[in-house]
PDB file of C-alpha atoms in Angstrom:
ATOM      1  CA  UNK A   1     -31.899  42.106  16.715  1.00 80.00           C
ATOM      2  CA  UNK A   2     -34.025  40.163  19.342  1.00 86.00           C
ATOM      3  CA  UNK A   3     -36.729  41.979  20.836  1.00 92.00           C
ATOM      4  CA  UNK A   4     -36.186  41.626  24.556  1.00 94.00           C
ATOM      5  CA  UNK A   5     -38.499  42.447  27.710  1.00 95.00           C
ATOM      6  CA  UNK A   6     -37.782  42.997  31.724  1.00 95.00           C
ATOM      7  CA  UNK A   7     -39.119  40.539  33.612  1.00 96.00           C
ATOM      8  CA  UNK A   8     -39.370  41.303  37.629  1.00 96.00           C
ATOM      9  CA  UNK A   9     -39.841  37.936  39.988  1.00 93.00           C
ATOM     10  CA  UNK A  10     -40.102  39.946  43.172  1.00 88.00           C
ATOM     11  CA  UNK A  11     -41.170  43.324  43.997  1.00 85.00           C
ATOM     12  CA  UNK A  12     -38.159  44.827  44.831  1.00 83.00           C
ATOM     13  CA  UNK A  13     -36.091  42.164  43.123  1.00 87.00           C
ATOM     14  CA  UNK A  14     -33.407  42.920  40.130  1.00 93.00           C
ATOM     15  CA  UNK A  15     -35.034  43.157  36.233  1.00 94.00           C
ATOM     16  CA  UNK A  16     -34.179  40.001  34.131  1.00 93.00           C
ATOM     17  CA  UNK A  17     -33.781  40.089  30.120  1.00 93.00           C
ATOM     18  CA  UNK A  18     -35.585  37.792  28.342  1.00 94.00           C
ATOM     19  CA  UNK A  19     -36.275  37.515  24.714  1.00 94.00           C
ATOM     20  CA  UNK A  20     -40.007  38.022  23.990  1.00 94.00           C
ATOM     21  CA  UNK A  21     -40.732  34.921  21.461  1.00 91.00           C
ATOM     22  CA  UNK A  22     -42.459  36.879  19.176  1.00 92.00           C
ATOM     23  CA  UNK A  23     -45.617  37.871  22.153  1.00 95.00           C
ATOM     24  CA  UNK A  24     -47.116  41.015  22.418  1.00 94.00           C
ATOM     25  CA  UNK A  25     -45.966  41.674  26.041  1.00 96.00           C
ATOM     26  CA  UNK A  26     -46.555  45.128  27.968  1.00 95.00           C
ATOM     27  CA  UNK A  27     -45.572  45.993  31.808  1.00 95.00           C
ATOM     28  CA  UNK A  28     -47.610  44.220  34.644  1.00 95.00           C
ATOM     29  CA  UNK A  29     -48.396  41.069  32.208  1.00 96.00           C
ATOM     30  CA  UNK A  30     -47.450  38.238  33.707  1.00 97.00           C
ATOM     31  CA  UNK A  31     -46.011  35.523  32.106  1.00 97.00           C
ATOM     32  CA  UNK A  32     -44.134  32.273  32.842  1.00 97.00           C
ATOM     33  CA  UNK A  33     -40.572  32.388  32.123  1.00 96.00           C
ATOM     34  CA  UNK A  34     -37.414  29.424  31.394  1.00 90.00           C
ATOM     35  CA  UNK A  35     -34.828  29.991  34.437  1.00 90.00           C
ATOM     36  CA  UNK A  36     -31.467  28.125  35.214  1.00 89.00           C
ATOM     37  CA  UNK A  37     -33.927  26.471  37.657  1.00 90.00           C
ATOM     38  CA  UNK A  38     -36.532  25.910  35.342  1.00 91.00           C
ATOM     39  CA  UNK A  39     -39.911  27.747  34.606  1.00 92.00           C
ATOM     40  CA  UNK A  40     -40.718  30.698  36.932  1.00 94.00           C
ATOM     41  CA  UNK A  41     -43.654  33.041  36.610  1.00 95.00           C
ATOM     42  CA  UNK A  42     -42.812  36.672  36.372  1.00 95.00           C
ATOM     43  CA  UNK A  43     -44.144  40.365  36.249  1.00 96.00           C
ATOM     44  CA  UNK A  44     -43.634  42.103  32.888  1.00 97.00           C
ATOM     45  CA  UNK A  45     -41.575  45.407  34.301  1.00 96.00           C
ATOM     46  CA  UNK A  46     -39.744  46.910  31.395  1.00 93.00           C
ATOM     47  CA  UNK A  47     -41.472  47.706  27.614  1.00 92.00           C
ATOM     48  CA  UNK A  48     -40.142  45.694  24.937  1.00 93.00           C
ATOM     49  CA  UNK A  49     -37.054  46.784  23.509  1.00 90.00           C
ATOM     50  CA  UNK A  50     -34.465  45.820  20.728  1.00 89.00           C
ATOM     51  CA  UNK A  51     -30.940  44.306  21.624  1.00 83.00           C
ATOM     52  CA  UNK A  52     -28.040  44.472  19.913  1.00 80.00           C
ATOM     53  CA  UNK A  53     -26.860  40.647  20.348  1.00 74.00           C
ATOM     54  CA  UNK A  54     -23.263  42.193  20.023  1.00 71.00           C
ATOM     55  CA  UNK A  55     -23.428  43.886  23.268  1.00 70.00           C
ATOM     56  CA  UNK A  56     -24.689  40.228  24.989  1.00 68.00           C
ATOM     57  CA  UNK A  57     -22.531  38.597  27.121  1.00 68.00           C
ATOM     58  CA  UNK A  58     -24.639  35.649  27.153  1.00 75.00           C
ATOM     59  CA  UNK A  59     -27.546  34.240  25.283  1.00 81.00           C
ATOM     60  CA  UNK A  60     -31.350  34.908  26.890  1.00 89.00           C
ATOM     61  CA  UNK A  61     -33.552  32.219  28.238  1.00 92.00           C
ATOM     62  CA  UNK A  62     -36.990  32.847  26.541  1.00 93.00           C
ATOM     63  CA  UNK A  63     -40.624  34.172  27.630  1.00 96.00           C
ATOM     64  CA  UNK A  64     -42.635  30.832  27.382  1.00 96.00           C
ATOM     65  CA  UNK A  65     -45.778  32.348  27.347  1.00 96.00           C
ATOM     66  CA  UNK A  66     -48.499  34.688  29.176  1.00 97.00           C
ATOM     67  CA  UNK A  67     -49.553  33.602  32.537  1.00 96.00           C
ATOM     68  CA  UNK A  68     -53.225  31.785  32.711  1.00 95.00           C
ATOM     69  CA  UNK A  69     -55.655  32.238  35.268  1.00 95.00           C
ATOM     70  CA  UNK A  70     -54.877  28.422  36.438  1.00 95.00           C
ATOM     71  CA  UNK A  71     -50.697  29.756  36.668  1.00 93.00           C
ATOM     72  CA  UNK A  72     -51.833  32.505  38.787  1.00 92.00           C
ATOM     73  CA  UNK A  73     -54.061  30.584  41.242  1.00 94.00           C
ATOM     74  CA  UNK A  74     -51.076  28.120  41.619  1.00 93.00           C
ATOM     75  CA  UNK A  75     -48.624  30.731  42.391  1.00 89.00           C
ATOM     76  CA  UNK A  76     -50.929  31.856  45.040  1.00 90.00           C
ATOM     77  CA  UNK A  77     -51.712  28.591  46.609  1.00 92.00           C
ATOM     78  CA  UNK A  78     -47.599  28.126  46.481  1.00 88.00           C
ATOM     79  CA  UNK A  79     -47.008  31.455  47.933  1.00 86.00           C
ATOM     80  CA  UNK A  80     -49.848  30.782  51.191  1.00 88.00           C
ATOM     81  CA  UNK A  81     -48.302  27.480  51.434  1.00 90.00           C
ATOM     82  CA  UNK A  82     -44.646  28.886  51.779  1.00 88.00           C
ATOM     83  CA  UNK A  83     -45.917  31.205  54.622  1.00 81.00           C
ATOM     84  CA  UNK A  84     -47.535  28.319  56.537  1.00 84.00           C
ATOM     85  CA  UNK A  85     -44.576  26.080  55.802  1.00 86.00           C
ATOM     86  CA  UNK A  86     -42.280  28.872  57.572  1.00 85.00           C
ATOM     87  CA  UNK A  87     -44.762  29.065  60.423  1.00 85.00           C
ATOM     88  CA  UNK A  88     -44.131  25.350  61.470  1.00 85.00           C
ATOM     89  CA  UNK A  89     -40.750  25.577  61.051  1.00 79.00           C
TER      90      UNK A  89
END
C-alpha cells in the first residue's frame, strides 16, 4: 500500500493526496510537489497515512522533495510580485 500525505497549496484551499516517495514528511513541512501543471510547492497538512490502491480512482502524482530555503525565498519573491503585478493592472 503507498504511503500517502495531504498536501494544502492555499490556506483555505482543498487537501491533495500525494504519495510520499519514501520521505519522512510531518504537517507544516513544506515540500515541492508534481501537479497537472507542473511542480508546485505545498504545505504538509495531513500525517502520513496508508492507501489502499483499490479504493484509487486514479494514480497520485508524487512528493518531489522537501522545500529548501532557496524554494521558499522564491515563492515569496513570486507571491510579492503577484500582488504588485495586480496593482498595475
Amino acid at each position: 500500500m503507498p504511503k500517502v500525505v495531504g498536501v494544502r497549496f492555499k490556506k483555505a484551499c482543498r487537501i491533495y493526496d500525494f504519495e510520499t516517495n519514501n520521505l519522512e514528511l510531518k504537517p507544516d513541512d513544506r515540500v515541492i510537489v508534481e501537479t497537472e501543471k507542473g511542480m508546485a510547492m505545498g504545505i504538509v497538512a495531513r500525517n502520513v497515512i496508508e492507501k489502499d490502491e483499490t479504493n484509487m480512482t486514479q494514480s497520485l502524482k508524487k512528493v518531489i522533495r522537501k522545500a529548501a530555503d532557496s524554494d521558499i525565498e522564491r515563492f515569496e519573491f513570486n507571491k510579492d510580485m503577484e500582488k504588485e503585478a495586480a496593482d498595475i493592472c
